[in-house]
Amino acid sequence: MQQIPLFPLNMALYPGVTLPLRIFEQRYLHLVSESLKSDSGFGVVLIRSGGEVGHASVWPLGVYVRIVDWSQGEGGLLNVQVVGRRRFRITGTERADDGLLLGEVEWLPNDAPKPIPVDCDGLMVVLDELKERAEMLSLKFDNVDSADALSWQLAQLLPLEDKARVELLAVEDPLVRLASIAENLDRWTRE
């Protein structure tokens, strides 16, 4: 078990995906500063209730991120790019004096990369279409060179309910994740 700072968002993040963040709250400015100084990261978690500003309750799974780029914006705004690295399960939370949410976490295993199954050509086409439509999100993706990368990128871009996003994050085997995505794809794209 390890305690890490948590950054609640209204958007899920998956391993291998780079996400831009705009930081303005003092607690998160301090979090980014400490992460840069110590060359460490923090957890990004999906909000279950509440908002990004103020206090929020979060789903029990998240992704540990590292800062890959940052720049100073206007009016004290900090622009940060983070990339998802490792999944974790939250076993407990507490609030720091400044309101920052801290999570006691256990790390979920990272399996060896598995090749993309030959019957996933259709999912690759869907992913390419989703990426074309999602250019305005400013997300960046690793190359799709494994079943893991394919499943995480599809999970990031498909129009899923929060519960489905968290359920996919919990699945350890990328082939099982891909099968679940393929099985539910028609329903998810209709909703």
mmCIF file of C-alpha atoms in Angstrom:
data_model
loop_
_atom_site.group_PDB
_atom_site.id
_atom_site.type_symbol
_atom_site.label_atom_id
_atom_site.label_comp_id
_atom_site.label_asym_id
_atom_site.label_seq_id
_atom_site.Cartn_x
_atom_site.Cartn_y
_atom_site.Cartn_z
ATOM 1 C CA MET A 1 0.000 0.000 0.000
ATOM 2 C CA GLN A 2 1.128 3.511 -0.748
ATOM 3 C CA GLN A 3 -0.383 6.955 -0.245
ATOM 4 C CA ILE A 4 -0.526 9.204 -3.308
ATOM 5 C CA PRO A 5 -2.172 12.551 -4.062
ATOM 6 C CA LEU A 6 -5.319 12.310 -6.173
ATOM 7 C CA PHE A 7 -6.572 14.609 -8.912
ATOM 8 C CA PRO A 8 -10.333 14.114 -9.455
ATOM 9 C CA LEU A 9 -11.637 14.738 -12.986
ATOM 10 C CA ASN A 10 -14.968 14.474 -14.798
ATOM 11 C CA MET A 11 -13.117 12.333 -17.331
ATOM 12 C CA ALA A 12 -11.537 8.904 -16.968
ATOM 13 C CA LEU A 13 -7.952 8.448 -18.068
ATOM 14 C CA TYR A 14 -6.288 5.207 -19.155
ATOM 15 C CA PRO A 15 -2.677 4.011 -19.382
ATOM 16 C CA GLY A 16 -0.771 5.239 -22.433
ATOM 17 C CA VAL A 17 -3.010 8.272 -23.007
ATOM 18 C CA THR A 18 -1.639 11.813 -22.652
ATOM 19 C CA LEU A 19 -4.093 14.371 -21.275
ATOM 20 C CA PRO A 20 -3.758 18.170 -20.995
ATOM 21 C CA LEU A 21 -4.732 19.693 -17.654
ATOM 22 C CA ARG A 22 -5.300 23.358 -16.835
ATOM 23 C CA ILE A 23 -4.338 23.948 -13.214
ATOM 24 C CA PHE A 24 -5.505 26.982 -11.246
ATOM 25 C CA GLU A 25 -6.487 25.811 -7.746
ATOM 26 C CA GLN A 26 -3.741 26.355 -5.180
ATOM 27 C CA ARG A 27 -3.790 22.756 -3.926
ATOM 28 C CA TYR A 28 -3.193 21.437 -7.444
ATOM 29 C CA LEU A 29 -0.550 24.056 -8.244
ATOM 30 C CA HIS A 30 1.277 22.816 -5.140
ATOM 31 C CA LEU A 31 0.725 19.179 -6.229
ATOM 32 C CA VAL A 32 2.246 19.841 -9.669
ATOM 33 C CA SER A 33 5.159 21.752 -8.137
ATOM 34 C CA GLU A 34 5.930 18.898 -5.727
ATOM 35 C CA SER A 35 5.584 16.309 -8.514
ATOM 36 C CA LEU A 36 8.049 18.197 -10.696
ATOM 37 C CA LYS A 37 10.534 18.702 -7.831
ATOM 38 C CA SER A 38 10.481 15.053 -6.769
ATOM 39 C CA ASP A 39 10.059 13.589 -10.270
ATOM 40 C CA SER A 40 6.994 11.726 -9.051
ATOM 41 C CA GLY A 41 3.424 11.529 -10.219
ATOM 42 C CA PHE A 42 -0.100 11.479 -8.836
ATOM 43 C CA GLY A 43 -3.363 9.654 -9.348
ATOM 44 C CA VAL A 44 -6.093 10.747 -11.744
ATOM 45 C CA VAL A 45 -9.502 9.481 -10.657
ATOM 46 C CA LEU A 46 -12.981 9.782 -12.126
ATOM 47 C CA ILE A 47 -15.457 11.854 -10.099
ATOM 48 C CA ARG A 48 -18.467 9.903 -8.865
ATOM 49 C CA SER A 49 -20.260 12.922 -7.388
ATOM 50 C CA GLY A 50 -19.340 16.552 -6.872
ATOM 51 C CA GLY A 51 -17.243 18.708 -9.162
ATOM 52 C CA GLU A 52 -13.686 19.332 -10.242
ATOM 53 C CA VAL A 53 -13.607 22.500 -8.134
ATOM 54 C CA GLY A 54 -14.241 21.914 -4.455
ATOM 55 C CA HIS A 55 -14.707 18.476 -2.916
ATOM 56 C CA ALA A 56 -15.678 15.393 -4.869
ATOM 57 C CA SER A 57 -16.185 11.720 -4.166
ATOM 58 C CA VAL A 58 -14.405 9.447 -6.614
ATOM 59 C CA TRP A 59 -14.640 5.958 -8.095
ATOM 60 C CA PRO A 60 -12.291 3.449 -6.423
ATOM 61 C CA LEU A 61 -10.005 2.919 -9.447
ATOM 62 C CA GLY A 62 -7.617 5.333 -11.105
ATOM 63 C CA VAL A 63 -4.450 5.772 -13.113
ATOM 64 C CA TYR A 64 -1.106 7.002 -11.837
ATOM 65 C CA VAL A 65 0.241 9.721 -14.150
ATOM 66 C CA ARG A 66 3.554 11.413 -14.778
ATOM 67 C CA ILE A 67 3.988 14.982 -15.997
ATOM 68 C CA VAL A 68 5.540 14.995 -19.465
ATOM 69 C CA ASP A 69 5.286 18.731 -20.252
ATOM 70 C CA TRP A 70 4.182 21.982 -18.666
ATOM 71 C CA SER A 71 3.976 25.698 -19.410
ATOM 72 C CA GLN A 72 2.901 28.812 -17.570
ATOM 73 C CA GLY A 73 -0.376 30.232 -18.849
ATOM 74 C CA GLU A 74 -1.943 33.647 -18.359
ATOM 75 C CA GLY A 75 -3.251 34.769 -14.985
ATOM 76 C CA GLY A 76 -1.453 32.124 -12.941
ATOM 77 C CA LEU A 77 -2.895 29.262 -14.972
ATOM 78 C CA LEU A 78 -0.570 26.278 -15.355
ATOM 79 C CA ASN A 79 -0.838 24.046 -18.423
ATOM 80 C CA VAL A 80 0.319 20.497 -17.753
ATOM 81 C CA GLN A 81 0.393 17.363 -19.885
ATOM 82 C CA VAL A 82 0.241 14.064 -18.043
ATOM 83 C CA VAL A 83 0.476 10.525 -19.361
ATOM 84 C CA GLY A 84 -1.295 7.554 -17.771
ATOM 85 C CA ARG A 85 1.124 4.906 -16.485
ATOM 86 C CA ARG A 86 -0.229 2.445 -13.880
ATOM 87 C CA ARG A 87 -3.639 1.438 -12.608
ATOM 88 C CA PHE A 88 -4.483 1.424 -8.913
ATOM 89 C CA ARG A 89 -7.335 0.637 -6.541
ATOM 90 C CA ILE A 90 -8.135 3.089 -3.736
ATOM 91 C CA THR A 91 -8.478 1.403 -0.358
ATOM 92 C CA GLY A 92 -8.993 4.596 1.665
ATOM 93 C CA THR A 93 -8.911 8.380 1.372
ATOM 94 C CA GLU A 94 -8.257 11.404 3.542
ATOM 95 C CA ARG A 95 -8.044 15.130 2.966
ATOM 96 C CA ALA A 96 -4.897 17.178 3.482
ATOM 97 C CA ASP A 97 -5.160 20.550 5.254
ATOM 98 C CA ASP A 98 -5.338 22.329 1.893
ATOM 99 C CA GLY A 99 -8.221 20.099 0.730
ATOM 100 C CA LEU A 100 -6.111 17.858 -1.512
ATOM 101 C CA LEU A 101 -7.511 14.342 -1.658
ATOM 102 C CA LEU A 102 -4.988 11.660 -0.695
ATOM 103 C CA GLY A 103 -5.531 8.013 -1.489
ATOM 104 C CA GLU A 104 -4.194 4.868 0.085
ATOM 105 C CA VAL A 105 -3.730 2.694 -2.992
ATOM 106 C CA GLU A 106 -2.787 -0.808 -4.047
ATOM 107 C CA TRP A 107 -1.215 -1.193 -7.462
ATOM 108 C CA LEU A 108 -2.940 -3.373 -10.016
ATOM 109 C CA PRO A 109 -0.664 -5.725 -11.952
ATOM 110 C CA ASN A 110 0.805 -4.854 -15.335
ATOM 111 C CA ASP A 111 0.918 -7.932 -17.507
ATOM 112 C CA ALA A 112 3.388 -8.442 -20.328
ATOM 113 C CA PRO A 113 2.094 -6.869 -23.561
ATOM 114 C CA LYS A 114 -0.030 -9.170 -25.697
ATOM 115 C CA PRO A 115 -0.258 -8.929 -29.474
ATOM 116 C CA ILE A 116 -3.407 -7.576 -31.082
ATOM 117 C CA PRO A 117 -5.589 -10.534 -32.086
ATOM 118 C CA VAL A 118 -6.057 -10.980 -35.835
ATOM 119 C CA ASP A 119 -9.834 -10.652 -35.503
ATOM 120 C CA CYS A 120 -9.561 -7.061 -34.190
ATOM 121 C CA ASP A 121 -9.335 -5.311 -37.582
ATOM 122 C CA GLY A 122 -12.827 -3.905 -37.073
ATOM 123 C CA LEU A 123 -11.837 -2.442 -33.695
ATOM 124 C CA MET A 124 -8.783 -0.815 -35.303
ATOM 125 C CA VAL A 125 -11.095 0.848 -37.877
ATOM 126 C CA VAL A 126 -13.404 2.042 -35.082
ATOM 127 C CA LEU A 127 -10.414 3.463 -33.195
ATOM 128 C CA ASP A 128 -9.190 5.367 -36.273
ATOM 129 C CA GLU A 129 -12.684 6.867 -36.751
ATOM 130 C CA LEU A 130 -12.910 7.818 -33.073
ATOM 131 C CA LYS A 131 -9.493 9.495 -33.204
ATOM 132 C CA GLU A 132 -10.548 11.600 -36.211
ATOM 133 C CA ARG A 133 -13.659 12.808 -34.364
ATOM 134 C CA ALA A 134 -11.792 13.444 -31.109
ATOM 135 C CA GLU A 135 -8.972 15.688 -32.351
ATOM 136 C CA MET A 136 -10.443 18.652 -30.428
ATOM 137 C CA LEU A 137 -9.938 16.820 -27.115
ATOM 138 C CA SER A 138 -6.164 17.423 -27.311
ATOM 139 C CA LEU A 139 -5.478 13.849 -26.238
ATOM 140 C CA LYS A 140 -2.329 12.129 -27.420
ATOM 141 C CA PHE A 141 -1.926 8.389 -27.794
ATOM 142 C CA ASP A 142 0.943 5.920 -27.881
ATOM 143 C CA ASN A 143 1.254 3.746 -30.978
ATOM 144 C CA VAL A 144 -1.227 0.878 -31.081
ATOM 145 C CA ASP A 145 1.261 -1.962 -30.860
ATOM 146 C CA SER A 146 -0.453 -4.230 -28.342
ATOM 147 C CA ALA A 147 -3.867 -5.426 -27.195
ATOM 148 C CA ASP A 148 -3.406 -3.198 -24.120
ATOM 149 C CA ALA A 149 -2.923 -0.031 -26.181
ATOM 150 C CA LEU A 150 -5.882 -0.845 -28.428
ATOM 151 C CA SER A 151 -8.217 -1.557 -25.507
ATOM 152 C CA TRP A 152 -7.174 1.537 -23.503
ATOM 153 C CA GLN A 153 -7.516 3.879 -26.471
ATOM 154 C CA LEU A 154 -10.952 2.533 -27.351
ATOM 155 C CA ALA A 155 -12.036 2.860 -23.709
ATOM 156 C CA GLN A 156 -10.779 6.466 -23.695
ATOM 157 C CA LEU A 157 -12.683 7.500 -26.804
ATOM 158 C CA LEU A 158 -15.929 5.511 -26.740
ATOM 159 C CA PRO A 159 -19.014 7.297 -25.339
ATOM 160 C CA LEU A 160 -19.294 5.209 -22.172
ATOM 161 C CA GLU A 161 -21.109 5.712 -18.902
ATOM 162 C CA ASP A 162 -18.808 6.232 -15.936
ATOM 163 C CA LYS A 163 -19.603 2.807 -14.474
ATOM 164 C CA ALA A 164 -18.551 1.109 -17.730
ATOM 165 C CA ARG A 165 -15.330 3.165 -17.805
ATOM 166 C CA VAL A 166 -14.399 2.029 -14.310
ATOM 167 C CA GLU A 167 -15.336 -1.588 -15.059
ATOM 168 C CA LEU A 168 -12.978 -1.580 -18.070
ATOM 169 C CA LEU A 169 -10.224 -0.080 -15.921
ATOM 170 C CA ALA A 170 -10.625 -3.011 -13.506
ATOM 171 C CA VAL A 171 -10.156 -5.692 -16.183
ATOM 172 C CA GLU A 172 -6.602 -7.007 -15.996
ATOM 173 C CA ASP A 173 -6.431 -9.060 -19.199
ATOM 174 C CA PRO A 174 -6.381 -6.875 -22.348
ATOM 175 C CA LEU A 175 -7.929 -9.669 -24.428
ATOM 176 C CA VAL A 176 -10.897 -9.842 -22.038
ATOM 177 C CA ARG A 177 -11.138 -6.014 -22.212
ATOM 178 C CA LEU A 178 -11.171 -6.127 -26.025
ATOM 179 C CA ALA A 179 -13.818 -8.868 -26.011
ATOM 180 C CA SER A 180 -15.994 -6.777 -23.680
ATOM 181 C CA ILE A 181 -15.575 -3.720 -25.896
ATOM 182 C CA ALA A 182 -16.404 -5.703 -29.045
ATOM 183 C CA GLU A 183 -19.438 -7.278 -27.368
ATOM 184 C CA ASN A 184 -20.844 -3.926 -26.205
ATOM 185 C CA LEU A 185 -19.704 -1.729 -29.101
ATOM 186 C CA ASP A 186 -23.059 -1.507 -30.896
ATOM 187 C CA ARG A 187 -24.925 -0.615 -27.691
ATOM 188 C CA TRP A 188 -22.331 1.964 -26.617
ATOM 189 C CA THR A 189 -22.207 3.729 -29.986
ATOM 190 C CA ARG A 190 -26.037 3.943 -30.127
ATOM 191 C CA GLU A 191 -26.381 5.554 -26.668
#
